mmCIF file of C-alpha atoms and ligand atoms in Angstrom:
data_model
loop_
_atom_site.group_PDB
_atom_site.id
_atom_site.type_symbol
_atom_site.label_atom_id
_atom_site.label_comp_id
_atom_site.label_asym_id
_atom_site.label_seq_id
_atom_site.Cartn_x
_atom_site.Cartn_y
_atom_site.Cartn_z
ATOM 1 C CA MET A 1 -158.826 -170.314 140.085
ATOM 2 C CA LEU A 2 -162.394 -170.372 138.766
ATOM 3 C CA TYR A 3 -165.373 -170.405 141.122
ATOM 4 C CA GLN A 4 -168.803 -171.358 139.879
ATOM 5 C CA ALA A 5 -172.158 -171.637 141.631
ATOM 6 C CA ASP A 6 -175.767 -172.247 140.596
ATOM 7 C CA TRP A 7 -176.305 -168.509 140.781
ATOM 8 C CA LEU A 8 -174.109 -165.462 140.792
ATOM 9 C CA LEU A 9 -175.731 -162.490 142.541
ATOM 10 C CA ASN A 10 -174.503 -158.981 141.924
ATOM 11 C CA PRO A 11 -176.193 -155.830 143.222
ATOM 12 C CA GLY A 12 -177.946 -153.980 140.424
ATOM 13 C CA SER A 13 -177.789 -156.869 137.939
ATOM 14 C CA PRO A 14 -180.126 -159.781 137.280
ATOM 15 C CA PRO A 15 -178.992 -163.087 138.852
ATOM 16 C CA VAL A 16 -176.706 -165.076 136.565
ATOM 17 C CA ARG A 17 -177.416 -168.798 136.296
ATOM 18 C CA GLN A 18 -174.273 -170.938 136.451
ATOM 19 C CA GLY A 19 -172.229 -167.781 136.931
ATOM 20 C CA TRP A 20 -168.516 -167.940 137.482
ATOM 21 C CA LEU A 21 -165.538 -165.812 138.522
ATOM 22 C CA ARG A 22 -161.883 -166.119 137.660
ATOM 23 C CA VAL A 23 -159.594 -165.028 140.496
ATOM 24 C CA GLU A 24 -155.918 -164.214 140.066
ATOM 25 C CA GLY A 25 -153.619 -162.559 142.584
ATOM 26 C CA GLY A 26 -156.482 -161.838 144.963
ATOM 27 C CA ARG A 27 -158.552 -160.011 142.344
ATOM 28 C CA ILE A 28 -161.474 -160.883 140.145
ATOM 29 C CA VAL A 29 -160.114 -160.853 136.587
ATOM 30 C CA GLU A 30 -163.117 -162.173 134.675
ATOM 31 C CA THR A 31 -166.748 -163.115 135.191
ATOM 32 C CA GLY A 32 -169.025 -165.183 132.993
ATOM 33 C CA SER A 33 -171.726 -167.813 132.885
ATOM 34 C CA GLY A 34 -172.298 -171.309 131.557
ATOM 35 C CA ASN A 35 -169.398 -173.491 130.483
ATOM 36 C CA LEU A 36 -166.218 -172.866 132.427
ATOM 37 C CA PRO A 37 -163.062 -171.793 130.578
ATOM 38 C CA GLU A 38 -159.903 -173.868 130.879
ATOM 39 C CA GLY A 39 -158.153 -173.893 134.228
ATOM 40 C CA PRO A 40 -158.465 -175.152 137.795
ATOM 41 C CA SER A 41 -161.977 -174.684 139.112
ATOM 42 C CA LYS A 42 -164.263 -175.179 142.082
ATOM 43 C CA ARG A 43 -167.942 -175.709 141.565
ATOM 44 C CA PHE A 44 -170.527 -175.137 144.294
ATOM 45 C CA ALA A 45 -173.763 -176.891 143.407
ATOM 46 C CA GLY A 46 -176.801 -175.687 145.370
ATOM 47 C CA CYS A 47 -175.073 -172.396 146.274
ATOM 48 C CA ALA A 48 -175.305 -168.746 145.361
ATOM 49 C CA LEU A 49 -172.083 -166.785 144.949
ATOM 50 C CA LEU A 50 -172.373 -163.165 146.076
ATOM 51 C CA PRO A 51 -170.145 -160.273 147.127
ATOM 52 C CA GLY A 52 -168.852 -160.390 150.695
ATOM 53 C CA LEU A 53 -171.123 -158.521 153.083
ATOM 54 C CA VAL A 54 -170.080 -155.107 154.366
ATOM 55 C CA ASN A 55 -170.781 -154.396 158.032
ATOM 56 C CA ALA A 56 -170.697 -150.615 158.357
ATOM 57 C CA HIS A 57 -171.117 -150.468 162.123
ATOM 58 C CA CYS A 58 -169.846 -152.755 164.846
ATOM 59 C CA HIS A 59 -168.258 -152.675 168.309
ATOM 60 C CA LEU A 60 -166.259 -155.899 168.335
ATOM 61 C CA GLU A 61 -164.842 -155.333 171.816
ATOM 62 C CA LEU A 62 -168.335 -155.820 173.325
ATOM 63 C CA THR A 63 -168.924 -159.306 171.884
ATOM 64 C CA THR A 64 -168.704 -161.041 175.272
ATOM 65 C CA LEU A 65 -171.730 -159.056 176.444
ATOM 66 C CA GLU A 66 -174.002 -161.378 174.492
ATOM 67 C CA ASN A 67 -177.392 -161.582 176.269
ATOM 68 C CA ALA A 68 -175.966 -159.659 179.234
ATOM 69 C CA LEU A 69 -178.128 -156.564 178.902
ATOM 70 C CA GLU A 70 -181.864 -156.303 179.153
ATOM 71 C CA PRO A 71 -183.749 -155.159 176.048
ATOM 72 C CA GLY A 72 -186.309 -152.376 175.957
ATOM 73 C CA LYS A 73 -184.691 -149.960 178.417
ATOM 74 C CA THR A 74 -184.117 -146.293 177.676
ATOM 75 C CA PHE A 75 -180.787 -145.540 176.081
ATOM 76 C CA PRO A 76 -179.316 -143.802 179.198
ATOM 77 C CA ASP A 77 -180.295 -146.792 181.378
ATOM 78 C CA TRP A 78 -178.693 -149.161 178.900
ATOM 79 C CA VAL A 79 -175.472 -147.097 178.931
ATOM 80 C CA ARG A 80 -175.412 -147.225 182.729
ATOM 81 C CA ASP A 81 -175.865 -151.027 182.705
ATOM 82 C CA LEU A 82 -173.145 -151.338 180.075
ATOM 83 C CA GLN A 83 -170.726 -149.236 182.104
ATOM 84 C CA GLY A 84 -171.458 -151.399 185.157
ATOM 85 C CA LEU A 85 -170.798 -154.636 183.282
ATOM 86 C CA THR A 86 -167.540 -153.449 181.718
ATOM 87 C CA ALA A 87 -166.208 -151.674 184.822
ATOM 88 C CA ASP A 88 -163.823 -154.539 185.584
ATOM 89 C CA TYR A 89 -162.898 -155.322 182.003
ATOM 90 C CA LYS A 90 -159.162 -155.415 181.371
ATOM 91 C CA LEU A 91 -157.475 -155.011 178.006
ATOM 92 C CA PRO A 92 -157.149 -158.795 177.415
ATOM 93 C CA ASP A 93 -160.918 -159.106 177.948
ATOM 94 C CA TYR A 94 -161.553 -156.609 175.185
ATOM 95 C CA ARG A 95 -159.023 -158.325 172.938
ATOM 96 C CA ALA A 96 -160.630 -161.740 173.467
ATOM 97 C CA SER A 97 -164.026 -160.199 172.876
ATOM 98 C CA ALA A 98 -162.898 -158.662 169.592
ATOM 99 C CA ARG A 99 -161.393 -161.944 168.399
ATOM 100 C CA ALA A 100 -164.609 -163.802 169.158
ATOM 101 C CA GLY A 101 -166.498 -161.087 167.305
ATOM 102 C CA ILE A 102 -164.331 -161.414 164.206
ATOM 103 C CA GLU A 103 -165.148 -165.138 164.039
ATOM 104 C CA ARG A 104 -168.832 -164.327 164.277
ATOM 105 C CA LEU A 105 -168.621 -161.717 161.540
ATOM 106 C CA LEU A 106 -166.963 -164.197 159.188
ATOM 107 C CA ARG A 107 -169.549 -166.897 159.908
ATOM 108 C CA GLY A 108 -172.274 -164.419 159.020
ATOM 109 C CA GLY A 109 -170.741 -163.648 155.617
ATOM 110 C CA CYS A 110 -168.985 -160.381 156.439
ATOM 111 C CA THR A 111 -165.780 -159.570 154.566
ATOM 112 C CA THR A 112 -165.464 -155.836 155.362
ATOM 113 C CA VAL A 113 -166.156 -154.048 158.628
ATOM 114 C CA LEU A 114 -166.056 -150.560 160.061
ATOM 115 C CA ASP A 115 -165.504 -151.132 163.769
ATOM 116 C CA VAL A 116 -165.606 -148.628 166.621
ATOM 117 C CA GLY A 117 -164.139 -149.295 170.053
ATOM 118 C CA ASN A 118 -162.831 -147.522 173.113
ATOM 119 C CA SER A 119 -160.002 -149.724 174.350
ATOM 120 C CA GLY A 120 -157.970 -149.930 171.141
ATOM 121 C CA GLU A 121 -157.917 -153.734 171.438
ATOM 122 C CA ALA A 122 -160.214 -154.352 168.465
ATOM 123 C CA LEU A 123 -157.654 -152.598 166.261
ATOM 124 C CA LYS A 124 -154.986 -155.052 167.384
ATOM 125 C CA ALA A 125 -157.311 -157.978 166.742
ATOM 126 C CA LEU A 126 -158.276 -156.694 163.293
ATOM 127 C CA ALA A 127 -154.773 -155.669 162.177
ATOM 128 C CA GLY A 128 -153.280 -158.527 160.236
ATOM 129 C CA GLY A 129 -156.548 -160.486 160.451
ATOM 130 C CA PRO A 130 -158.550 -161.731 157.492
ATOM 131 C CA LEU A 131 -161.190 -158.974 157.384
ATOM 132 C CA ARG A 132 -160.936 -155.837 155.307
ATOM 133 C CA ALA A 133 -161.349 -153.262 158.058
ATOM 134 C CA PHE A 134 -161.528 -149.685 159.107
ATOM 135 C CA ALA A 135 -161.077 -149.689 162.870
ATOM 136 C CA CYS A 136 -161.734 -146.552 164.870
ATOM 137 C CA VAL A 137 -160.975 -145.607 168.433
ATOM 138 C CA GLU A 138 -163.934 -143.696 169.778
ATOM 139 C CA ALA A 139 -163.533 -140.323 171.439
ATOM 140 C CA LEU A 140 -166.094 -138.800 173.732
ATOM 141 C CA GLY A 141 -166.314 -136.048 176.330
ATOM 142 C CA LEU A 142 -168.524 -133.005 176.749
ATOM 143 C CA ASP A 143 -166.046 -130.817 178.599
ATOM 144 C CA PRO A 144 -164.248 -128.633 176.043
ATOM 145 C CA ALA A 145 -161.310 -128.390 178.440
ATOM 146 C CA HIS A 146 -160.692 -132.126 177.899
ATOM 147 C CA ALA A 147 -161.120 -132.086 174.133
ATOM 148 C CA GLU A 148 -157.420 -132.012 173.364
ATOM 149 C CA SER A 149 -156.497 -134.820 175.742
ATOM 150 C CA ARG A 150 -159.437 -137.030 174.634
ATOM 151 C CA PHE A 151 -158.475 -136.505 171.008
ATOM 152 C CA GLY A 152 -154.825 -137.234 171.803
ATOM 153 C CA ASN A 153 -155.654 -140.413 173.721
ATOM 154 C CA ALA A 154 -157.840 -141.796 170.942
ATOM 155 C CA LEU A 155 -155.219 -140.944 168.367
ATOM 156 C CA SER A 156 -152.377 -142.581 170.255
ATOM 157 C CA LEU A 157 -154.425 -145.792 170.613
ATOM 158 C CA ALA A 158 -155.170 -145.703 166.894
ATOM 159 C CA ARG A 159 -151.523 -145.150 166.070
ATOM 160 C CA ALA A 160 -150.502 -148.238 168.009
ATOM 161 C CA THR A 161 -151.440 -150.253 164.915
ATOM 162 C CA GLU A 162 -150.166 -149.728 161.404
ATOM 163 C CA ALA A 163 -152.209 -149.413 158.262
ATOM 164 C CA THR A 164 -151.950 -152.145 155.632
ATOM 165 C CA ASP A 165 -153.611 -152.517 152.255
ATOM 166 C CA ARG A 166 -156.523 -154.138 154.080
ATOM 167 C CA PHE A 167 -156.568 -152.448 157.484
ATOM 168 C CA ARG A 168 -156.918 -148.749 158.263
ATOM 169 C CA PRO A 169 -156.831 -147.469 161.856
ATOM 170 C CA GLY A 170 -158.553 -144.213 162.713
ATOM 171 C CA ILE A 171 -160.757 -142.414 165.199
ATOM 172 C CA ALA A 172 -164.458 -141.634 165.534
ATOM 173 C CA PRO A 173 -166.545 -139.266 167.624
ATOM 174 C CA HIS A 174 -169.244 -141.034 169.631
ATOM 175 C CA ALA A 175 -172.293 -138.789 169.142
ATOM 176 C CA PRO A 176 -173.347 -135.146 168.926
ATOM 177 C CA TYR A 177 -174.686 -135.217 172.520
ATOM 178 C CA SER A 178 -171.617 -136.860 174.079
ATOM 179 C CA CYS A 179 -168.813 -134.793 172.527
ATOM 180 C CA SER A 180 -167.916 -131.128 172.772
ATOM 181 C CA VAL A 181 -167.820 -129.116 169.560
ATOM 182 C CA GLU A 182 -164.043 -128.872 169.985
ATOM 183 C CA LEU A 183 -163.661 -132.646 170.217
ATOM 184 C CA LEU A 184 -165.973 -133.256 167.266
ATOM 185 C CA ARG A 185 -163.999 -130.782 165.194
ATOM 186 C CA SER A 186 -160.640 -132.379 165.990
ATOM 187 C CA VAL A 187 -161.736 -135.966 165.395
ATOM 188 C CA ILE A 188 -163.677 -135.250 162.213
ATOM 189 C CA GLY A 189 -160.859 -133.039 160.917
ATOM 190 C CA TYR A 190 -158.316 -135.796 161.491
ATOM 191 C CA GLN A 191 -160.352 -138.417 159.612
ATOM 192 C CA GLN A 192 -160.946 -136.027 156.727
ATOM 193 C CA SER A 193 -157.287 -135.056 156.511
ATOM 194 C CA ARG A 194 -156.370 -138.750 156.146
ATOM 195 C CA GLY A 195 -159.142 -139.572 153.666
ATOM 196 C CA LEU A 196 -160.722 -141.895 156.228
ATOM 197 C CA PRO A 197 -164.468 -142.378 156.772
ATOM 198 C CA VAL A 198 -166.214 -140.106 159.251
ATOM 199 C CA THR A 199 -168.707 -142.088 161.288
ATOM 200 C CA ILE A 200 -170.938 -140.832 164.103
ATOM 201 C CA HIS A 201 -173.946 -142.178 166.026
ATOM 202 C CA ALA A 202 -176.825 -139.745 165.510
ATOM 203 C CA ALA A 203 -180.617 -139.545 165.679
ATOM 204 C CA GLU A 204 -180.743 -142.939 167.351
ATOM 205 C CA SER A 205 -183.383 -142.617 170.083
ATOM 206 C CA ARG A 206 -186.419 -140.633 171.206
ATOM 207 C CA GLU A 207 -184.378 -139.475 174.211
ATOM 208 C CA GLU A 208 -181.713 -138.019 171.935
ATOM 209 C CA ALA A 209 -184.390 -136.266 169.870
ATOM 210 C CA ALA A 210 -185.852 -134.709 173.068
ATOM 211 C CA LEU A 211 -182.414 -133.495 174.125
ATOM 212 C CA PHE A 212 -181.999 -131.562 170.881
ATOM 213 C CA ALA A 213 -185.655 -130.449 170.617
ATOM 214 C CA SER A 214 -186.155 -129.137 174.146
ATOM 215 C CA ALA A 215 -183.139 -129.868 176.393
ATOM 216 C CA SER A 216 -185.369 -132.324 178.220
ATOM 217 C CA GLY A 217 -185.773 -136.006 179.007
ATOM 218 C CA PRO A 218 -183.541 -138.732 180.437
ATOM 219 C CA MET A 219 -180.707 -138.190 177.942
ATOM 220 C CA GLN A 220 -180.428 -134.528 178.871
ATOM 221 C CA ALA A 221 -180.383 -135.485 182.568
ATOM 222 C CA PHE A 222 -177.716 -138.119 181.847
ATOM 223 C CA CYS A 223 -175.484 -135.590 180.076
ATOM 224 C CA LYS A 224 -175.932 -133.057 182.885
ATOM 225 C CA ARG A 225 -174.846 -135.642 185.444
ATOM 226 C CA ILE A 226 -171.682 -136.295 183.459
ATOM 227 C CA TYR A 227 -170.992 -132.650 182.713
ATOM 228 C CA PRO A 228 -173.169 -130.056 184.513
ATOM 229 C CA ARG A 229 -172.517 -127.436 181.856
ATOM 230 C CA ALA A 230 -173.729 -129.719 179.043
ATOM 231 C CA PRO A 231 -175.329 -127.654 176.256
ATOM 232 C CA GLU A 232 -179.071 -127.053 176.325
ATOM 233 C CA HIS A 233 -180.330 -127.286 172.759
ATOM 234 C CA ARG A 234 -183.754 -126.138 171.671
ATOM 235 C CA GLY A 235 -185.755 -126.488 168.477
ATOM 236 C CA THR A 236 -183.205 -128.552 166.611
ATOM 237 C CA THR A 237 -182.268 -132.137 165.782
ATOM 238 C CA PRO A 238 -178.936 -133.963 166.007
ATOM 239 C CA ILE A 239 -178.438 -133.644 162.237
ATOM 240 C CA ARG A 240 -179.476 -129.998 161.973
ATOM 241 C CA TRP A 241 -177.252 -129.143 164.920
ATOM 242 C CA LEU A 242 -174.231 -130.954 163.409
ATOM 243 C CA GLU A 243 -174.847 -129.194 160.107
ATOM 244 C CA SER A 244 -175.167 -125.773 161.755
ATOM 245 C CA GLU A 245 -171.818 -126.285 163.484
ATOM 246 C CA GLY A 246 -170.115 -127.395 160.285
ATOM 247 C CA LEU A 247 -169.666 -130.871 161.771
ATOM 248 C CA LEU A 248 -171.404 -132.956 159.137
ATOM 249 C CA PRO A 249 -168.835 -133.523 156.410
ATOM 250 C CA ASP A 250 -169.669 -134.725 152.913
ATOM 251 C CA GLY A 251 -169.900 -138.494 152.717
ATOM 252 C CA ALA A 252 -170.346 -139.021 156.464
ATOM 253 C CA LEU A 253 -171.729 -142.298 157.802
ATOM 254 C CA VAL A 254 -174.616 -141.520 160.124
ATOM 255 C CA ILE A 255 -175.196 -144.480 162.413
ATOM 256 C CA HIS A 256 -178.837 -145.344 163.242
ATOM 257 C CA GLY A 257 -180.871 -142.358 161.978
ATOM 258 C CA ASN A 258 -184.077 -143.725 163.505
ATOM 259 C CA THR A 259 -185.597 -140.330 164.340
ATOM 260 C CA LEU A 260 -184.675 -138.430 161.179
ATOM 261 C CA GLU A 261 -187.067 -135.702 160.051
ATOM 262 C CA ASP A 262 -187.599 -134.536 156.482
ATOM 263 C CA ARG A 263 -185.291 -131.560 156.928
ATOM 264 C CA ASP A 264 -182.578 -133.870 158.291
ATOM 265 C CA MET A 265 -182.878 -136.078 155.244
ATOM 266 C CA GLU A 266 -182.577 -133.075 152.946
ATOM 267 C CA ILE A 267 -179.307 -132.202 154.676
ATOM 268 C CA LEU A 268 -178.061 -135.795 154.463
ATOM 269 C CA ALA A 269 -178.899 -135.938 150.764
ATOM 270 C CA ARG A 270 -177.012 -132.695 150.147
ATOM 271 C CA ARG A 271 -174.029 -134.007 152.103
ATOM 272 C CA GLU A 272 -174.135 -137.323 150.216
ATOM 273 C CA ALA A 273 -174.174 -139.011 153.600
ATOM 274 C CA THR A 274 -175.093 -142.657 154.125
ATOM 275 C CA VAL A 275 -177.296 -143.874 156.961
ATOM 276 C CA VAL A 276 -176.217 -147.113 158.617
ATOM 277 C CA HIS A 277 -179.188 -149.091 159.883
ATOM 278 C CA CYS A 278 -178.611 -151.802 162.505
ATOM 279 C CA PRO A 279 -181.795 -153.935 162.496
ATOM 280 C CA SER A 280 -181.022 -156.171 165.515
ATOM 281 C CA SER A 281 -180.001 -153.251 167.712
ATOM 282 C CA HIS A 282 -183.031 -151.279 166.515
ATOM 283 C CA ALA A 283 -185.304 -154.118 167.656
ATOM 284 C CA PHE A 284 -183.491 -154.446 171.006
ATOM 285 C CA PHE A 285 -184.206 -150.839 171.964
ATOM 286 C CA GLY A 286 -187.648 -150.601 170.359
ATOM 287 C CA HIS A 287 -186.678 -147.418 168.517
ATOM 288 C CA PRO A 288 -189.196 -145.629 166.266
ATOM 289 C CA ARG A 289 -189.700 -147.333 162.880
ATOM 290 C CA PHE A 290 -186.652 -146.914 160.684
ATOM 291 C CA PRO A 291 -187.600 -144.348 157.979
ATOM 292 C CA TYR A 292 -186.378 -146.397 155.029
ATOM 293 C CA ASP A 293 -188.982 -145.246 152.510
ATOM 294 C CA ALA A 294 -188.472 -141.565 153.316
ATOM 295 C CA LEU A 295 -184.681 -141.923 153.056
ATOM 296 C CA ARG A 296 -185.045 -143.593 149.695
ATOM 297 C CA ALA A 297 -187.412 -140.842 148.539
ATOM 298 C CA HIS A 298 -184.779 -138.273 149.557
ATOM 299 C CA GLY A 299 -182.056 -140.206 147.739
ATOM 300 C CA VAL A 300 -180.080 -140.980 150.899
ATOM 301 C CA PRO A 301 -178.312 -144.346 150.636
ATOM 302 C CA VAL A 302 -178.807 -146.834 153.452
ATOM 303 C CA CYS A 303 -176.405 -149.605 154.355
ATOM 304 C CA LEU A 304 -176.419 -152.136 157.172
ATOM 305 C CA GLY A 305 -174.463 -152.808 160.344
ATOM 306 C CA THR A 306 -174.689 -155.250 163.215
ATOM 307 C CA ASP A 307 -173.859 -152.920 166.119
ATOM 308 C CA SER A 308 -172.540 -154.965 169.080
ATOM 309 C CA LEU A 309 -173.836 -157.928 171.050
ATOM 310 C CA ALA A 310 -174.444 -155.489 173.917
ATOM 311 C CA SER A 311 -177.554 -154.415 172.001
ATOM 312 C CA ALA A 312 -178.001 -157.005 169.251
ATOM 313 C CA ASP A 313 -178.594 -160.734 169.307
ATOM 314 C CA SER A 314 -176.429 -161.490 166.306
ATOM 315 C CA LEU A 315 -173.237 -160.377 164.580
ATOM 316 C CA SER A 316 -174.377 -162.034 161.372
ATOM 317 C CA MET A 317 -174.844 -159.618 158.499
ATOM 318 C CA LEU A 318 -177.025 -162.219 156.804
ATOM 319 C CA GLU A 319 -179.244 -162.086 159.883
ATOM 320 C CA GLN A 320 -179.433 -158.278 159.647
ATOM 321 C CA MET A 321 -180.547 -158.593 156.022
ATOM 322 C CA ARG A 322 -183.162 -161.154 157.018
ATOM 323 C CA LEU A 323 -184.497 -159.003 159.847
ATOM 324 C CA PHE A 324 -184.637 -155.948 157.605
ATOM 325 C CA SER A 325 -186.580 -157.988 155.058
ATOM 326 C CA LYS A 326 -189.025 -159.093 157.761
ATOM 327 C CA ASN A 327 -189.584 -155.506 158.946
ATOM 328 C CA HIS A 328 -189.760 -154.075 155.416
ATOM 329 C CA PRO A 329 -191.375 -156.834 153.324
ATOM 330 C CA GLU A 330 -192.064 -154.344 150.533
ATOM 331 C CA VAL A 331 -188.314 -153.991 149.844
ATOM 332 C CA ALA A 332 -187.027 -156.438 147.208
ATOM 333 C CA ALA A 333 -184.349 -158.937 148.213
ATOM 334 C CA GLU A 334 -182.050 -157.504 145.512
ATOM 335 C CA GLU A 335 -182.265 -154.092 147.130
ATOM 336 C CA ILE A 336 -181.384 -155.547 150.526
ATOM 337 C CA LEU A 337 -178.440 -157.308 148.920
ATOM 338 C CA ARG A 338 -177.263 -153.958 147.570
ATOM 339 C CA MET A 339 -177.524 -152.344 151.020
ATOM 340 C CA ALA A 340 -175.373 -155.090 152.539
ATOM 341 C CA THR A 341 -172.744 -155.008 149.790
ATOM 342 C CA GLU A 342 -172.300 -152.165 147.306
ATOM 343 C CA ALA A 343 -173.914 -149.410 149.424
ATOM 344 C CA GLY A 344 -171.713 -150.261 152.397
ATOM 345 C CA ALA A 345 -168.562 -150.465 150.284
ATOM 346 C CA ARG A 346 -169.296 -147.085 148.690
ATOM 347 C CA ALA A 347 -169.978 -145.463 152.053
ATOM 348 C CA LEU A 348 -166.545 -146.651 153.202
ATOM 349 C CA GLY A 349 -164.878 -145.302 150.079
ATOM 350 C CA LEU A 350 -164.311 -148.848 148.813
ATOM 351 C CA GLY A 351 -166.611 -148.711 145.803
ATOM 352 C CA ASP A 352 -163.728 -149.592 143.479
ATOM 353 C CA VAL A 353 -162.392 -152.271 145.798
ATOM 354 C CA ALA A 354 -165.269 -154.422 147.043
ATOM 355 C CA GLY A 355 -169.045 -154.739 147.233
ATOM 356 C CA ARG A 356 -169.572 -156.100 143.703
ATOM 357 C CA LEU A 357 -168.370 -158.977 141.579
ATOM 358 C CA ALA A 358 -166.570 -157.385 138.665
ATOM 359 C CA ALA A 359 -163.207 -157.626 136.956
ATOM 360 C CA GLY A 360 -160.627 -155.448 138.685
ATOM 361 C CA LEU A 361 -162.186 -155.608 142.141
ATOM 362 C CA GLN A 362 -160.814 -157.550 145.075
ATOM 363 C CA ALA A 363 -162.010 -161.146 145.212
ATOM 364 C CA ASP A 364 -164.165 -160.698 148.334
ATOM 365 C CA PHE A 365 -167.099 -163.070 147.981
ATOM 366 C CA ILE A 366 -169.156 -165.638 149.790
ATOM 367 C CA LEU A 367 -170.896 -168.876 148.921
ATOM 368 C CA ALA A 368 -174.313 -169.134 150.499
ATOM 369 C CA ARG A 369 -176.283 -172.368 150.550
ATOM 370 C CA PRO A 370 -180.020 -171.802 150.988
ATOM 371 C CA ASP A 371 -181.828 -174.420 153.021
ATOM 372 C CA GLY A 372 -183.256 -177.163 150.793
ATOM 373 C CA SER A 373 -181.916 -175.443 147.727
ATOM 374 C CA GLY A 374 -183.987 -177.407 145.239
ATOM 375 C CA ARG A 375 -185.491 -175.913 142.110
ATOM 376 C CA HIS A 376 -188.226 -174.160 144.133
ATOM 377 C CA ALA A 377 -185.933 -172.366 146.589
ATOM 378 C CA MET A 378 -183.633 -171.102 143.866
ATOM 379 C CA ASP A 379 -186.361 -169.694 141.587
ATOM 380 C CA ASP A 380 -185.658 -166.320 143.207
ATOM 381 C CA PRO A 381 -182.063 -166.746 144.362
ATOM 382 C CA ALA A 382 -181.730 -163.447 146.271
ATOM 383 C CA ALA A 383 -184.909 -164.193 148.231
ATOM 384 C CA ALA A 384 -183.729 -167.766 148.785
ATOM 385 C CA VAL A 385 -180.481 -166.502 150.324
ATOM 386 C CA LEU A 386 -182.477 -164.281 152.711
ATOM 387 C CA ALA A 387 -184.781 -167.095 153.807
ATOM 388 C CA SER A 388 -184.020 -168.665 157.171
ATOM 389 C CA GLY A 389 -181.721 -171.660 157.153
ATOM 390 C CA THR A 390 -179.204 -170.316 154.649
ATOM 391 C CA PHE A 391 -175.717 -171.443 155.515
ATOM 392 C CA ILE A 392 -172.612 -169.463 154.603
ATOM 393 C CA GLU A 393 -170.431 -172.204 153.220
ATOM 394 C CA GLN A 394 -167.298 -170.243 152.338
ATOM 395 C CA VAL A 395 -165.975 -166.734 152.806
ATOM 396 C CA LEU A 396 -163.107 -165.538 150.623
ATOM 397 C CA ILE A 397 -161.291 -162.256 151.114
ATOM 398 C CA ALA A 398 -158.829 -161.187 148.440
ATOM 399 C CA GLY A 399 -159.271 -164.691 147.041
ATOM 400 C CA VAL A 400 -158.191 -166.390 150.268
ATOM 401 C CA LEU A 401 -160.453 -168.612 152.330
ATOM 402 C CA ALA A 402 -161.128 -166.866 155.648
HETATM 403 ZN ZN1 ZN B 1 -172.674 -148.107 167.890
#
């Protein structure tokens, strides 16, 4: 089947007018522009055809918490509210939440996701579903005496689902302040031994920075309440501490990274890590300005994630791109497109699978219809896609309509 649109957008390449793709057996086998070759075809006038969006951070099992939590609180207060709201959640609630979240991801143009959850239900919802997915069960616990059991529990939940060519179950540590060194070592070691992505929340909030700088502030107090012998760090940062403990593997995905310092970025560059920025969640908490320019100057790739509806108002990746563009108007639309596609795919180890439109890759792509897509709107097609009112008309994963 041939697919043609007014524009074909590919990260790192100029937009192609009247671009087309030929899809066979779920893969892109040929791309071109202008007159279509022989064969069955679908033409999408007024649309741009672009790679499916890669959501590098999500918690699908929290989708039903939409608008349930108050913005602008400190991170420890938010966690306490979240724990209160989910105290009575049963497994079917998490499963239903994850299913609703998957629908939302698709509507927002996502074709690949790295999801993190605690119940294991998101893995069941994602397994066999349309999305290309890495789904991790999250492990946390500061008491080293519980490290083995927490690791074992997360692993057994992950192993309840089987890997397919599109779905990979795994585990993830929550954060450097919420896990013991022993637990971090086990979880990270497991992911590495399986060739799976290592993802960890780090350098998210001012409170987390204070915990590592001076063992002070509400986050430190929160950790002490949970585990009275919680470590008391001084003169460091989450990234420097992880690095000093040998817990920042090459190619790691660092979620948030809002409070990164220059020295942190040097470490991340050396480790070829990727920072996952979640614009909606960032706005919800009022975190310090995301250091995009400094990361770029250090050569650290940045990709995008939605986070969950417990701290974001949208699971649309297109919306995350739009919000990023609003907050960083100096960044070209093409660069934002790359963050949401190729950069995310590479961070997940899927650089040869998805994230671009090229022969040999999986046919994961979307058709986006900018609002009022007349000649004016489509003069700069990437910017037109990011403008408000763009509608995702079709989402195809491995050549199949999702
Ligand atoms: Zn998260």
